[in-house]
Short mmCIF file of C-alpha atoms and ligand atoms in Angstrom, two decimals:
data_model
loop_
_atom_site.label_atom_id
_atom_site.label_comp_id
_atom_site.label_asym_id
_atom_site.label_seq_id
_atom_site.Cartn_x
_atom_site.Cartn_y
_atom_site.Cartn_z
CA UNK A 1 0.00 0.00 0.00
CA UNK A 2 2.11 2.87 -1.25
CA UNK A 3 0.54 6.23 -1.93
CA UNK A 4 1.87 8.96 -4.09
CA UNK A 5 2.37 12.54 -3.12
CA UNK A 6 1.29 15.00 -5.72
CA UNK A 7 1.94 18.69 -5.97
CA UNK A 8 -1.23 20.70 -6.67
CA UNK A 9 0.91 23.59 -7.97
CA UNK A 10 2.92 21.81 -10.71
CA UNK A 11 1.37 18.32 -10.85
CA UNK A 12 4.57 16.44 -9.96
CA UNK A 13 4.01 12.93 -8.54
CA UNK A 14 6.41 11.53 -5.91
CA UNK A 15 6.16 8.14 -4.11
CA UNK A 16 5.42 8.70 -0.42
CA UNK A 17 8.28 6.45 0.73
CA UNK A 18 10.68 9.24 -0.30
CA UNK A 19 11.59 11.50 2.61
CA UNK A 20 10.61 14.70 0.82
CA UNK A 21 8.74 17.42 2.69
CA UNK A 22 7.72 19.63 -0.20
CA UNK A 23 7.84 19.69 -3.97
CA UNK A 24 10.91 20.83 -5.92
CA UNK A 25 8.82 23.79 -7.05
CA UNK A 26 8.44 24.83 -3.39
CA UNK A 27 4.77 23.87 -3.15
CA UNK A 28 3.13 21.73 -0.48
CA UNK A 29 2.28 18.12 -1.24
CA UNK A 30 -1.02 16.30 -1.05
CA UNK A 31 -1.68 12.56 -1.06
CA UNK A 32 -3.34 10.73 -3.92
CA UNK A 33 -5.63 8.82 -1.60
CA UNK A 34 -9.43 8.67 -1.34
CA UNK A 35 -10.36 5.87 1.08
CA UNK A 36 -13.91 4.68 1.67
CA UNK A 37 -14.98 3.94 5.23
CA UNK A 38 -17.00 0.76 5.72
CA UNK A 39 -19.01 1.54 8.84
CA UNK A 40 -19.93 -2.12 9.34
CA UNK A 41 -16.23 -2.87 9.92
CA UNK A 42 -15.50 -0.34 12.64
CA UNK A 43 -13.54 -1.89 15.53
CA UNK A 44 -14.50 -1.61 19.21
CA UNK A 45 -11.63 0.83 19.74
CA UNK A 46 -12.71 4.21 21.12
CA UNK A 47 -9.85 6.35 19.86
CA UNK A 48 -8.94 8.03 16.58
CA UNK A 49 -7.54 4.65 15.44
CA UNK A 50 -11.14 3.50 15.18
CA UNK A 51 -10.89 4.99 11.68
CA UNK A 52 -7.62 3.28 10.73
CA UNK A 53 -9.40 1.94 7.61
CA UNK A 54 -9.12 5.44 6.19
CA UNK A 55 -5.60 6.27 7.38
CA UNK A 56 -2.70 6.09 4.90
CA UNK A 57 -0.34 3.89 6.91
CA UNK A 58 1.21 0.56 5.97
CA UNK A 59 0.25 -0.82 9.35
CA UNK A 60 -0.44 0.72 12.70
CA UNK A 61 2.19 0.20 15.36
CA UNK A 62 0.46 0.05 18.77
CA UNK A 63 3.73 0.99 20.52
CA UNK A 64 3.45 4.49 19.06
CA UNK A 65 -0.07 5.24 20.29
CA UNK A 66 -1.54 6.89 23.38
CA UNK A 67 -5.16 5.73 22.93
CA UNK A 68 -5.81 9.26 21.72
CA UNK A 69 -8.99 10.74 20.32
CA UNK A 70 -12.69 10.06 20.51
CA UNK A 71 -12.88 13.22 22.60
CA UNK A 72 -16.30 14.23 23.95
CA UNK A 73 -18.74 16.35 21.96
CA UNK A 74 -20.73 18.33 24.52
CA UNK A 75 -23.43 21.02 24.54
CA UNK A 76 -22.33 24.56 25.42
CA UNK A 77 -24.03 27.93 25.19
CA UNK A 78 -22.71 31.28 23.97
CA UNK A 79 -24.85 34.42 23.64
CA UNK A 80 -27.98 32.29 23.54
CA UNK A 81 -26.61 30.05 20.79
CA UNK A 82 -26.57 26.31 21.42
CA UNK A 83 -23.36 24.74 20.22
CA UNK A 84 -21.63 21.40 20.43
CA UNK A 85 -18.07 21.75 21.64
CA UNK A 86 -15.53 19.17 20.48
CA UNK A 87 -13.11 18.75 23.36
CA UNK A 88 -9.85 18.27 21.50
CA UNK A 89 -7.93 20.09 24.22
CA UNK A 90 -8.14 16.72 26.02
CA UNK A 91 -5.66 15.07 23.66
CA UNK A 92 -2.39 13.67 25.15
CA UNK A 93 -0.28 16.82 24.72
CA UNK A 94 -3.24 19.17 25.18
CA UNK A 95 -4.26 20.15 21.67
CA UNK A 96 -5.86 18.79 18.50
CA UNK A 97 -2.42 18.81 16.87
CA UNK A 98 -1.82 15.40 18.41
CA UNK A 99 -4.05 13.95 15.71
CA UNK A 100 -1.79 15.30 12.99
CA UNK A 101 1.45 14.53 14.80
CA UNK A 102 0.28 10.96 15.46
CA UNK A 103 0.01 10.27 11.73
CA UNK A 104 3.02 12.29 10.62
CA UNK A 105 5.41 10.79 13.18
CA UNK A 106 3.99 7.30 12.56
CA UNK A 107 4.90 7.75 8.92
CA UNK A 108 8.40 9.01 9.85
CA UNK A 109 8.87 5.93 12.04
CA UNK A 110 7.65 3.70 9.20
CA UNK A 111 10.29 5.26 6.92
CA UNK A 112 13.03 4.64 9.50
CA UNK A 113 13.65 8.34 10.13
CA UNK A 114 15.67 8.87 13.34
CA UNK A 115 15.71 12.66 13.62
CA UNK A 116 13.32 15.40 12.58
CA UNK A 117 13.04 19.16 12.50
CA UNK A 118 9.82 21.07 13.18
CA UNK A 119 9.06 24.77 13.18
CA UNK A 120 6.29 25.69 15.60
CA UNK A 121 4.89 28.40 17.80
CA UNK A 122 3.91 25.95 20.46
CA UNK A 123 1.23 23.31 20.27
CA UNK A 124 2.55 21.47 17.24
CA UNK A 125 5.94 21.48 18.95
CA UNK A 126 4.39 19.79 21.98
CA UNK A 127 2.51 17.31 19.82
CA UNK A 128 5.49 16.42 17.64
CA UNK A 129 7.79 16.19 20.68
CA UNK A 130 5.36 13.86 22.47
CA UNK A 131 5.03 11.49 19.51
CA UNK A 132 8.78 11.57 18.85
CA UNK A 133 9.38 10.64 22.49
CA UNK A 134 7.02 7.68 22.06
CA UNK A 135 8.65 6.64 18.77
CA UNK A 136 12.28 7.13 19.83
CA UNK A 137 12.89 9.86 17.26
CA UNK A 138 15.04 12.87 18.06
CA UNK A 139 13.04 16.11 17.66
CA UNK A 140 14.62 19.48 16.92
CA UNK A 141 12.04 22.19 17.46
CA UNK A 142 12.53 25.72 16.20
CA UNK A 143 10.44 28.29 18.07
CA UNK A 144 10.26 32.04 17.97
CA UNK A 145 11.73 33.33 21.24
CA UNK A 146 9.01 34.88 23.43
CA UNK A 147 6.12 32.47 22.90
CA UNK A 148 4.23 30.92 25.84
CA UNK A 149 6.97 29.38 27.88
CA UNK A 150 4.70 26.56 29.10
CA UNK A 151 4.71 25.15 25.57
CA UNK A 152 8.47 25.25 25.12
CA UNK A 153 8.89 23.72 28.59
CA UNK A 154 6.49 20.92 27.68
CA UNK A 155 8.27 20.20 24.39
CA UNK A 156 11.64 20.25 26.16
CA UNK A 157 10.35 17.96 28.89
CA UNK A 158 9.55 15.34 26.25
CA UNK A 159 13.24 15.43 25.32
CA UNK A 160 13.09 17.65 22.27
CA UNK A 161 16.00 19.92 21.49
CA UNK A 162 14.57 23.45 21.51
CA UNK A 163 16.09 26.10 19.29
CA UNK A 164 14.74 29.53 20.33
CA UNK A 165 15.02 31.92 17.40
CA UNK A 166 14.80 35.68 17.96
CA UNK A 167 12.90 37.75 15.40
CA UNK A 168 9.80 36.93 13.39
CA UNK A 169 8.18 33.62 12.53
CA UNK A 170 9.77 33.88 9.11
CA UNK A 171 13.23 34.04 10.72
CA UNK A 172 12.24 30.95 12.65
CA UNK A 173 11.14 29.12 9.51
CA UNK A 174 14.44 30.01 7.83
CA UNK A 175 16.43 28.69 10.78
CA UNK A 176 14.40 25.46 10.72
CA UNK A 177 15.10 25.05 7.01
CA UNK A 178 18.80 25.42 7.67
CA UNK A 179 18.57 22.82 10.46
CA UNK A 180 16.59 20.46 8.24
CA UNK A 181 19.54 20.08 5.85
CA UNK A 182 20.89 17.43 8.23
CA UNK A 183 17.64 15.59 9.00
CA UNK A 184 13.98 15.30 7.92
CA UNK A 185 11.81 18.37 7.98
CA UNK A 186 8.51 17.18 9.48
CA UNK A 187 6.81 20.44 8.59
CA UNK A 188 3.22 20.17 9.79
CA UNK A 189 2.00 22.93 7.48
CA UNK A 190 3.31 21.11 4.39
CA UNK A 191 2.96 17.46 5.37
CA UNK A 192 -0.25 15.81 4.09
CA UNK A 193 -0.01 12.96 6.61
CA UNK A 194 -0.63 15.60 9.27
CA UNK A 195 -3.95 16.47 7.59
CA UNK A 196 -4.96 12.82 7.34
CA UNK A 197 -4.49 12.71 11.11
CA UNK A 198 -6.48 15.85 11.85
CA UNK A 199 -9.33 14.63 9.62
CA UNK A 200 -10.21 11.99 12.24
CA UNK A 201 -11.89 14.75 14.27
CA UNK A 202 -14.73 15.05 11.74
CA UNK A 203 -15.19 11.27 11.47
CA UNK A 204 -15.62 11.25 15.25
CA UNK A 205 -18.03 14.17 15.19
CA UNK A 206 -20.08 12.61 12.38
CA UNK A 207 -20.33 9.33 14.29
CA UNK A 208 -21.12 11.15 17.56
CA UNK A 209 -23.97 12.88 15.70
CA UNK A 210 -25.31 9.58 14.32
CA UNK A 211 -23.54 10.01 11.00
CA UNK A 212 -24.83 13.50 10.46
CA UNK A 213 -22.75 16.61 10.04
CA UNK A 214 -23.48 20.00 11.60
CA UNK A 215 -24.61 23.06 9.62
CA UNK A 216 -21.61 25.09 10.82
CA UNK A 217 -18.11 24.18 11.88
CA UNK A 218 -16.15 26.98 13.61
CA UNK A 219 -12.42 26.62 14.11
CA UNK A 220 -9.49 28.98 14.67
CA UNK A 221 -7.19 28.94 11.63
CA UNK A 222 -3.45 29.53 11.45
CA UNK A 223 -1.81 27.10 9.01
CA UNK A 224 -5.18 25.50 8.40
CA UNK A 225 -4.32 21.98 9.53
CA UNK A 226 -7.57 21.56 11.45
CA UNK A 227 -9.81 23.18 8.84
CA UNK A 228 -8.19 21.32 5.94
CA UNK A 229 -8.24 18.03 7.81
CA UNK A 230 -11.95 18.50 8.43
CA UNK A 231 -12.46 19.34 4.77
CA UNK A 232 -10.55 16.21 3.72
CA UNK A 233 -12.61 13.99 6.02
CA UNK A 234 -15.83 15.54 4.73
CA UNK A 235 -14.78 14.97 1.11
CA UNK A 236 -14.07 11.33 1.91
CA UNK A 237 -17.39 10.84 3.68
CA UNK A 238 -19.23 12.57 0.84
CA UNK A 239 -17.48 10.36 -1.70
CA UNK A 240 -18.31 7.28 0.38
CA UNK A 241 -21.99 8.27 0.50
CA UNK A 242 -21.92 8.53 4.31
CA UNK A 243 -23.03 12.17 4.24
CA UNK A 244 -24.79 14.13 1.53
CA UNK A 245 -23.69 17.68 2.25
CA UNK A 246 -20.90 19.66 3.86
CA UNK A 247 -21.17 21.98 6.85
CA UNK A 248 -20.16 25.60 6.33
CA UNK A 249 -16.49 25.75 7.28
CA UNK A 250 -15.95 28.91 9.32
CA UNK A 251 -12.31 29.99 9.47
CA UNK A 252 -11.65 32.24 12.46
CA UNK A 253 -8.66 34.56 12.63
CA UNK A 254 -7.50 37.42 14.84
CA UNK A 255 -7.79 40.99 13.59
CA UNK A 256 -4.09 41.33 14.40
CA UNK A 257 -3.17 38.79 11.77
CA UNK A 258 -5.79 37.83 9.20
CA UNK A 259 -4.06 36.82 5.97
CA UNK A 260 -7.13 34.83 4.88
CA UNK A 261 -9.33 37.90 5.09
CA UNK A 262 -6.69 40.07 3.42
CA UNK A 263 -6.31 37.59 0.58
CA UNK A 264 -10.06 37.03 0.14
CA UNK A 265 -10.64 40.78 -0.05
CA UNK A 266 -7.73 41.43 -2.38
CA UNK A 267 -5.50 43.33 0.08
CA UNK A 268 -1.78 42.77 0.59
CA UNK A 269 -1.21 40.22 3.36
CA UNK A 270 -0.72 41.51 6.91
CA UNK A 271 2.71 42.08 8.43
CA UNK A 272 4.32 39.07 10.05
CA UNK A 273 4.36 40.67 13.52
CA UNK A 274 1.34 40.28 15.74
CA UNK A 275 0.53 40.96 19.39
CA UNK A 276 -2.77 39.13 19.58
CA UNK A 277 -3.37 36.88 22.57
CA UNK A 278 -4.35 34.25 19.99
CA UNK A 279 -0.72 33.27 19.42
CA UNK A 280 -1.60 29.88 17.93
CA UNK A 281 -3.18 31.45 14.86
CA UNK A 282 -0.68 34.25 14.26
CA UNK A 283 0.54 32.76 10.98
CA UNK A 284 1.13 35.60 8.53
CA UNK A 285 1.84 33.46 5.47
CA UNK A 286 -0.07 30.18 5.64
CA UNK A 287 1.52 27.74 3.21
CA UNK A 288 -1.89 26.36 2.21
CA UNK A 289 -3.66 29.71 2.02
CA UNK A 290 -5.26 29.10 -1.39
CA UNK A 291 -6.43 25.65 -0.31
CA UNK A 292 -8.02 27.06 2.87
CA UNK A 293 -9.86 29.77 0.92
CA UNK A 294 -11.09 27.20 -1.60
CA UNK A 295 -12.42 24.92 1.17
CA UNK A 296 -14.21 27.81 2.87
CA UNK A 297 -15.78 28.94 -0.41
CA UNK A 298 -16.78 25.47 -1.59
CA UNK A 299 -18.68 24.83 1.64
CA UNK A 300 -20.42 28.21 1.71
CA UNK A 301 -18.42 29.09 4.81
CA UNK A 302 -16.83 32.36 5.79
CA UNK A 303 -13.71 33.97 7.17
CA UNK A 304 -14.45 35.70 10.47
CA UNK A 305 -12.00 37.96 12.27
CA UNK A 306 -12.18 38.77 15.97
CA UNK A 307 -10.59 41.26 18.40
CA UNK A 308 -8.69 40.35 21.51
CA UNK A 309 -11.47 41.86 23.66
CA UNK A 310 -13.99 39.54 21.99
CA UNK A 311 -11.65 36.59 22.50
CA UNK A 312 -11.34 37.38 26.21
CA UNK A 313 -15.12 37.67 26.57
CA UNK A 314 -15.59 34.27 24.87
CA UNK A 315 -12.78 32.76 26.95
CA UNK A 316 -14.49 33.80 30.17
CA UNK A 317 -17.83 32.41 28.98
CA UNK A 318 -16.08 29.12 28.30
CA UNK A 319 -14.39 29.06 31.74
CA UNK A 320 -17.75 29.84 33.32
CA UNK A 321 -19.12 26.60 31.84
CA UNK A 322 -16.14 24.61 33.11
CA UNK A 323 -14.20 24.36 29.86
CA UNK A 324 -10.59 25.47 30.44
CA UNK A 325 -9.23 26.35 27.02
CA UNK A 326 -6.43 28.61 25.85
CA UNK A 327 -7.11 32.07 24.33
CA UNK A 328 -6.41 30.95 20.74
CA UNK A 329 -9.09 28.34 21.11
CA UNK A 330 -11.63 30.91 22.35
CA UNK A 331 -11.34 32.85 19.08
CA UNK A 332 -13.72 30.30 17.54
CA UNK A 333 -16.37 31.10 20.17
CA UNK A 334 -15.79 34.81 19.78
CA UNK A 335 -16.68 34.49 16.10
CA UNK A 336 -20.05 33.00 17.04
CA UNK A 337 -21.19 36.32 18.45
CA UNK A 338 -20.85 37.99 15.06
CA UNK A 339 -22.81 35.15 13.52
CA UNK A 340 -25.59 35.04 16.11
CA UNK A 341 -28.07 36.78 13.80
CA UNK A 342 -27.32 34.46 10.87
CA UNK A 343 -27.57 31.06 12.54
CA UNK A 344 -31.17 29.86 12.37
CA UNK A 345 -32.84 28.02 15.25
CA UNK A 346 -32.45 24.30 14.83
CA UNK A 347 -29.22 24.63 12.89
CA UNK A 348 -26.39 22.61 14.41
CA UNK A 349 -23.14 24.34 15.24
CA UNK A 350 -19.93 22.56 16.16
CA UNK A 351 -17.03 24.50 17.62
CA UNK A 352 -13.60 23.00 18.03
CA UNK A 353 -11.93 23.45 21.44
CA UNK A 354 -8.42 23.24 20.06
CA UNK A 355 -6.04 23.81 22.98
CA UNK A 356 -5.81 23.42 26.77
CA UNK A 357 -5.90 26.43 29.09
CA UNK A 358 -3.19 25.00 31.35
CA UNK A 359 -0.71 25.95 28.62
CA UNK A 360 -1.53 29.63 29.04
CA UNK A 361 -1.83 30.06 32.83
CA UNK A 362 0.25 33.21 33.07
CA UNK A 363 -1.63 34.90 30.23
CA UNK A 364 -4.95 33.85 31.72
CA UNK A 365 -3.89 35.19 35.14
CA UNK A 366 -3.46 38.63 33.61
CA UNK A 367 -6.99 38.47 32.17
CA UNK A 368 -8.86 37.53 35.32
C1 PLP B 401 -2.41 25.45 15.94
C2 PLP B 401 -3.60 25.88 16.66
C3 PLP B 401 -4.72 26.38 16.00
C4 PLP B 401 -4.74 26.60 14.52
O1 PLP B 401 -4.52 25.43 13.80
P1 PLP B 401 -3.89 25.49 12.35
O2 PLP B 401 -3.68 24.11 12.01
O3 PLP B 401 -2.59 26.25 12.47
O4 PLP B 401 -4.84 26.23 11.50
C5 PLP B 401 -5.84 26.68 16.73
N1 PLP B 401 -5.86 26.55 18.07
C6 PLP B 401 -4.80 26.11 18.76
C7 PLP B 401 -4.89 26.00 20.25
C8 PLP B 401 -3.65 25.76 18.08
O5 PLP B 401 -2.59 25.30 18.75
ZN1 ZN B 402 5.42 21.28 -7.53
#
């Protein structure tokens, strides 16, 4: 079972057993893979590996797993709107990125890769470091100096080598590229295995809703790995005849850094420096920007931008219901407020709770 990578920009096809991380033309790679889930063959397993039928791995190595996924989907209420919150902050390293890292690092392990490089502002660093620790792979993580220290501490605790890079995210990406000359660049924004991991969230949600999908799906977007994973899973379920329509994919960004909005409205993209409290989505140049916009448009979704004050309000409403998420995660709830007049009664709204509040204690302390 060998899948090919293909480059949507130039059409080049590359076998996925080659340790490439992007196309020669510089573009990101996708996988030529459209699996069909047979619901009558689902195992008893209550984790994301329940959907291993639709995961592009040779075979699943149980020694690399944490029993992750199948997170709860619970009712919450914001500004009078009933929503279902998907509790992905309960994943092993505290964010949904574990889904992506699980697949990507599994694939690295399958290829016999012993050392990787990742460039991350925090949660993907934690996720990649956790899975590398489990798989016995050395992780080199490049982080912009000055991000939430809890995240760099967590990644370091797992045994990753942390390289703190002063300057912008772009400087950090450049430093990671330099470091990757000696090992494999497991770049979560480029790597399609990451997306095939994050897509499990929508399979879970569909099954938790009796194989229905919601009318709206709100998620904070930085590189787009959650939104694009959800889109991928929806495409597969549509193709398999499991569902017959797509929810509106609602991409939420901070006003401090909203390249999706800039691009969609024909403005030059924002500057790479941002002071928003939503640090996890401060990605000025998302690699898959055109793909994210296309997914939002195809599903009749929207790009919603929110202010820090709105994020803080939503964060406190979440805490007040017992859900301890980080500020980036609350951006998705903040966006709901702007949409309150547009969502009709009876329409189902799912919001992704992407990251754990314990990672942002000092920031949260200053907000209380
Ligand atoms: C990374 C992250 C996001 C955004 O995910 P992308 O894949 O970058 O779009 C949202 N919330 C949290 C908590 C994150 O860590
Ligand atoms: Zn190419």
